XYZ file of C-alpha atoms in Angstrom:
405
model
C 61.198 88.246 85.882
C 62.529 85.911 88.581
C 66.334 85.779 88.482
C 68.176 83.235 90.624
C 71.925 83.675 91.090
C 74.052 80.714 92.185
C 77.235 81.853 93.898
C 79.961 80.219 95.995
C 80.207 82.123 99.276
C 78.349 85.444 99.344
C 79.501 88.277 101.610
C 78.707 91.824 100.526
C 81.857 92.964 102.360
C 83.981 91.069 99.796
C 81.894 90.236 96.757
C 80.918 93.727 95.678
C 80.268 93.050 91.984
C 77.716 90.277 92.405
C 75.980 92.195 95.199
C 75.759 95.360 93.095
C 74.494 93.395 90.090
C 71.717 91.879 92.193
C 70.899 95.300 93.658
C 70.548 96.881 90.227
C 68.573 93.986 88.738
C 66.183 94.088 91.704
C 64.984 97.534 90.615
C 62.991 95.798 87.854
C 63.040 92.090 88.744
C 62.873 89.647 91.635
C 66.400 88.507 92.499
C 67.530 85.727 94.786
C 71.131 84.723 95.486
C 71.720 81.162 96.702
C 75.197 80.687 98.142
C 77.274 79.034 100.825
C 78.368 80.613 104.091
C 81.366 82.936 103.627
C 84.454 82.343 105.752
C 87.552 83.873 104.145
C 88.790 87.469 104.415
C 85.934 88.614 106.616
C 85.933 89.326 110.343
C 84.803 86.693 112.835
C 81.876 88.963 113.760
C 80.669 89.113 110.145
C 81.130 85.343 109.745
C 79.076 84.636 112.871
C 76.355 87.013 111.718
C 75.899 85.187 108.426
C 75.905 81.804 110.159
C 73.101 82.949 112.443
C 71.160 84.623 109.626
C 71.006 82.266 106.632
C 68.270 84.349 104.990
C 69.030 88.007 104.331
C 66.299 90.304 103.005
C 68.091 93.169 101.255
C 64.963 94.801 99.820
C 61.474 93.804 98.661
C 62.867 92.248 95.461
C 66.300 91.024 96.623
C 66.989 88.117 98.963
C 70.135 86.119 99.820
C 69.787 82.524 101.022
C 72.843 80.723 102.416
C 72.934 76.940 102.468
C 75.323 74.067 103.180
C 77.944 73.544 105.865
C 79.277 76.296 108.111
C 82.834 74.982 108.512
C 84.681 77.108 105.959
C 86.299 76.274 102.626
C 89.240 74.143 103.784
C 92.962 74.639 103.171
C 94.161 71.738 101.026
C 93.086 71.342 97.396
C 91.491 67.959 98.166
C 89.524 69.270 101.160
C 88.301 72.253 99.191
C 87.209 70.022 96.313
C 85.114 67.868 98.675
C 83.556 70.885 100.390
C 82.866 72.625 97.064
C 81.133 69.489 95.774
C 78.951 69.271 98.890
C 78.138 72.979 98.619
C 77.196 72.539 94.960
C 74.719 69.813 95.927
C 73.187 72.065 98.594
C 72.865 74.958 96.155
C 71.323 72.657 93.542
C 68.768 71.360 96.029
C 67.708 74.903 96.886
C 67.726 76.087 93.254
C 65.361 73.292 92.184
C 62.787 74.536 94.686
C 63.105 78.177 93.658
C 60.817 79.703 91.042
C 63.166 80.961 88.325
C 62.838 82.459 84.857
C 66.620 82.856 84.541
C 69.373 80.991 86.381
C 72.682 82.820 86.559
C 75.661 80.662 87.577
C 78.952 82.162 88.715
C 82.192 80.416 87.760
C 83.420 79.873 91.313
C 83.497 77.249 92.691
C 83.939 75.352 89.388
C 81.514 72.547 90.306
C 78.621 75.026 90.055
C 78.873 75.042 86.270
C 77.930 71.367 86.160
C 74.448 72.304 87.342
C 73.774 73.841 83.927
C 72.833 70.446 82.448
C 69.966 69.733 84.837
C 68.892 73.299 85.516
C 68.690 74.172 81.804
C 65.639 71.878 81.691
C 63.892 74.324 84.033
C 64.798 77.656 82.406
C 67.613 79.392 80.482
C 70.997 79.199 82.223
C 73.556 82.002 81.980
C 77.110 81.111 83.001
C 79.467 83.891 84.063
C 83.177 83.131 83.498
C 85.152 85.549 85.660
C 88.175 83.387 84.989
C 88.621 80.280 82.862
C 89.058 77.062 84.799
C 91.114 74.849 84.740
C 93.491 77.093 82.746
C 93.963 79.331 85.778
C 94.772 76.260 87.897
C 97.271 75.017 85.309
C 99.017 78.390 85.392
C 98.963 78.478 89.188
C 100.119 74.931 89.922
C 101.970 74.047 86.686
C 99.751 71.031 86.005
C 100.037 69.244 82.658
C 97.095 68.786 80.282
C 97.790 65.050 80.428
C 97.197 64.811 84.183
C 94.069 62.964 85.290
C 92.853 65.941 87.330
C 93.107 68.383 84.423
C 91.420 65.942 82.031
C 88.511 65.674 84.476
C 88.294 69.440 84.983
C 88.507 70.041 81.238
C 85.474 67.772 80.715
C 83.636 69.731 83.416
C 84.480 72.989 81.668
C 83.259 71.837 78.251
C 80.064 70.370 79.706
C 79.343 73.659 81.436
C 79.708 75.537 78.143
C 77.614 72.955 76.287
C 74.554 73.228 78.527
C 74.684 76.972 79.223
C 72.225 79.015 77.175
C 74.531 82.033 77.271
C 78.090 82.532 78.509
C 79.118 85.948 79.783
C 82.774 86.777 80.287
C 84.716 89.964 80.988
C 87.214 90.427 78.128
C 87.602 89.684 74.424
C 90.649 87.472 75.076
C 88.668 85.317 77.475
C 85.714 85.257 75.078
C 87.949 84.089 72.233
C 89.396 81.348 74.432
C 85.891 80.056 75.176
C 84.727 80.423 71.559
C 87.617 78.240 70.421
C 86.285 75.404 72.594
C 82.590 75.340 71.678
C 80.516 74.793 68.544
C 78.176 77.771 68.913
C 80.427 80.785 69.414
C 77.427 83.143 69.266
C 76.411 82.158 72.794
C 79.459 84.020 74.219
C 78.891 87.641 75.296
C 81.409 90.127 76.721
C 80.269 92.407 79.555
C 83.018 94.250 81.367
C 83.235 94.358 85.131
C 82.339 97.765 86.461
C 83.288 100.201 89.160
C 81.039 102.284 91.363
C 82.358 105.562 89.977
C 80.651 107.610 92.693
C 82.369 105.668 95.481
C 85.814 105.287 93.897
C 87.211 108.783 93.495
C 90.648 110.324 92.868
C 92.459 111.266 96.080
C 95.052 114.006 95.711
C 98.403 113.245 97.319
C 98.192 116.088 99.831
C 94.859 114.603 101.011
C 95.908 110.934 100.957
C 96.006 109.810 104.592
C 98.061 106.702 103.776
C 101.125 108.921 103.378
C 100.647 110.113 106.963
C 99.730 106.707 108.384
C 102.875 105.061 106.978
C 105.085 108.161 107.081
C 105.906 108.369 103.363
C 107.491 111.438 101.799
C 104.962 113.011 99.443
C 107.724 114.455 97.262
C 109.085 111.095 96.108
C 108.029 109.112 93.030
C 105.864 106.064 93.771
C 105.009 102.914 91.868
C 102.333 101.188 93.909
C 100.425 97.925 93.803
C 97.195 96.999 95.544
C 95.915 93.433 95.626
C 96.846 89.803 95.989
C 100.544 88.981 96.225
C 100.054 85.558 94.696
C 101.221 83.261 91.940
C 99.302 84.805 89.019
C 101.545 87.875 88.968
C 104.686 88.251 86.861
C 107.014 88.627 89.835
C 110.190 87.649 87.996
C 109.982 90.650 85.669
C 108.717 92.949 88.440
C 111.648 92.011 90.693
C 114.111 92.576 87.836
C 112.710 96.083 87.363
C 112.921 96.850 91.083
C 116.448 95.456 91.259
C 117.596 97.767 88.462
C 116.007 100.755 90.215
C 117.171 100.050 93.767
C 119.840 102.767 93.617
C 117.197 105.427 92.941
C 116.218 106.410 96.473
C 113.502 108.775 95.198
C 111.778 105.980 93.259
C 109.761 103.926 95.755
C 107.707 100.750 95.292
C 104.792 100.238 97.691
C 102.691 97.055 97.812
C 99.360 96.981 99.663
C 98.293 93.359 100.060
C 99.242 89.847 101.024
C 99.114 86.365 99.582
C 100.877 83.090 98.961
C 103.953 84.735 97.402
C 104.373 87.422 100.062
C 107.027 85.705 102.200
C 109.000 84.613 99.137
C 108.917 88.166 97.792
C 110.159 89.563 101.101
C 113.080 87.115 101.143
C 114.054 88.010 97.565
C 113.915 91.734 98.321
C 116.122 91.195 101.350
C 118.594 88.983 99.466
C 118.896 91.496 96.620
C 119.056 94.416 99.069
C 116.134 96.174 97.427
C 115.436 98.691 100.170
C 113.146 101.038 98.268
C 110.235 98.560 98.269
C 107.698 98.356 101.100
C 105.073 95.630 101.599
C 102.110 96.786 103.666
C 98.877 95.020 104.705
C 95.577 95.137 102.841
C 93.800 98.340 103.768
C 90.201 98.548 104.925
C 87.453 99.360 102.438
C 87.382 103.034 103.431
C 90.882 103.458 101.984
C 90.341 101.788 98.596
C 90.365 105.126 96.737
C 93.520 106.128 98.605
C 95.243 102.832 97.756
C 94.616 103.146 94.017
C 95.463 106.875 94.075
C 98.737 106.301 95.920
C 101.227 105.882 93.085
C 102.412 108.038 90.244
C 102.090 104.728 88.399
C 99.842 101.860 89.514
C 101.319 98.427 88.845
C 99.255 95.567 87.422
C 101.129 92.333 86.759
C 100.138 88.992 85.211
C 102.117 85.963 84.136
C 102.545 85.186 80.441
C 99.308 84.265 78.605
C 97.160 84.921 81.686
C 95.100 87.585 79.870
C 93.548 84.703 77.898
C 92.089 83.290 81.117
C 91.673 86.190 83.565
C 91.597 89.975 83.874
C 92.247 91.854 87.157
C 89.319 94.018 88.227
C 91.789 96.448 89.788
C 92.496 97.938 86.340
C 89.107 99.641 86.209
C 89.469 100.701 89.845
C 92.795 102.349 89.058
C 91.327 104.178 86.066
C 88.518 105.464 88.296
C 91.063 107.243 90.481
C 92.607 108.836 87.398
C 95.910 107.025 87.828
C 97.888 105.488 84.937
C 98.583 101.758 84.832
C 102.038 100.243 84.516
C 100.990 96.925 83.009
C 103.310 93.931 83.073
C 101.246 91.473 81.026
C 100.843 90.213 77.463
C 101.837 93.044 75.117
C 99.555 91.843 72.300
C 96.482 91.597 74.547
C 93.469 93.876 74.128
C 94.005 95.443 77.543
C 97.633 96.355 76.711
C 96.481 97.875 73.406
C 93.734 99.771 75.231
C 96.192 101.202 77.763
C 98.881 102.175 75.268
C 96.550 103.633 72.625
C 94.336 105.675 74.956
C 97.118 107.224 77.052
C 96.000 105.313 80.129
C 99.503 104.217 81.085
C 102.223 102.005 79.685
C 102.451 98.288 78.942
C 105.875 97.194 77.640
C 106.707 94.357 75.317
C 107.309 91.054 77.074
C 110.645 90.976 78.941
C 111.631 94.401 77.601
C 113.498 95.439 80.724
C 115.414 98.265 79.033
C 112.298 99.765 77.464
C 110.506 99.565 80.808
C 113.351 101.252 82.691
C 113.588 103.977 80.045
C 109.878 104.687 80.391
C 109.895 104.752 84.218
C 112.964 106.983 84.496
C 111.724 109.326 81.775
C 108.337 109.529 83.488
C 110.066 110.139 86.824
C 112.334 112.890 85.522
C 109.869 114.753 83.276
C 106.668 115.980 84.879
C 105.658 117.535 81.553
C 104.917 114.098 80.038
C 102.639 112.836 82.823
C 99.387 111.198 81.755
C 96.248 113.322 82.071
C 94.406 112.219 85.214
C 91.133 113.773 84.040
C 91.314 111.885 80.742
C 91.823 108.572 82.561
C 88.944 109.291 84.929
C 86.609 110.191 82.027
C 87.587 106.952 80.288
C 86.567 104.998 83.392
C 83.257 106.849 83.572
C 82.531 105.847 79.984
C 83.819 102.256 79.892
C 83.283 100.963 83.442
C 80.078 102.673 84.494
C 78.102 100.476 86.875
C 74.650 101.342 85.548
C 75.640 100.770 81.915
C 77.274 97.396 82.559
C 74.599 95.962 84.874
C 71.926 97.084 82.398
C 73.616 94.876 79.792
C 72.971 91.853 82.018
C 69.313 92.816 82.208
C 69.136 93.054 78.405
C 70.681 89.588 77.982
C 68.184 88.114 80.430
C 65.255 89.846 78.702
C 66.460 88.552 75.340
C 66.471 84.993 76.654
C 62.948 85.509 77.947
C 61.795 86.537 74.476
C 62.077 90.329 74.685
C 64.381 90.954 71.723
C 67.143 93.475 72.346
């Protein structure tokens, strides 16, 4: 089977999931990724390498072809929209010339989904919704449904769903959101994002080098966060929790990351005199296991209703290190139910500051009630296994080719 993947800006250093999916599919099929030139969150050396090597032969059955302009993604929303549109046209031109039995379109950039209409005349098209656009943009920028931009993007979204043969998304909440907007709900399939369990391992505190690098006391209690410090997170509630715990010098918050909200967060922490919170840079890939093993509790935060449109991949990464999640997101979501009912951590009711503080302080003071790290790790091995999840993609593709599952 010839599988062609259309993706925004492919760099294996950043886009691990799509690279691993292509790797695994290439064991049985011919796989080609067509993408733009990556520019963000990679070193200048890596960027220059990709610009000089538009065709990358990974193995006999796996090739990456980069097309379009080499000037980056732009900073303003308008500039990005123009560049994304031009990239979409370049990817479409290349895809038309590529022999394909299945076309797999990633949800970013959003213009790519529009190719489903024309490309579905060539072969089945599978659309992968890692987040739901424009809902994520509405949440990020506070746009109204009545705005001209959102009306246009909403039409793009519905057209993408209409002409896709199958739609794969990563959670039941997201699947239900999509099903509510289309006529044929049976075309929506849920396949969870995975973790490379062999690479992402628990790191015991006495072996965690980050404590030595940043001179942290291993005997204190840590609530840590690793990822984007952006506008999707529920910072208001998180800050309230930290503010109420600022007098507990043995309870420490550590954030590994950066983002658009970073400077604002630093100013708020300073204004409120929250001195037991530290914001540190993103760590290199070699420390990913150490980052997600750092805390006694690993924080995951999302704004209200965001679980309907997105799901952080860091949750499965945290579980792989055997650490419990402290989840500040929709209490009635599937992921909150999963965490609370499988002893994988704690997700409080919305805005339940007292219940959250009671849990944290009880967890801090009573080592006898700590979550079982081995149980959490085994759960990750079962639910987020790379081979199991990527095999599901292969089964969907075979089904569309006529090999019934």
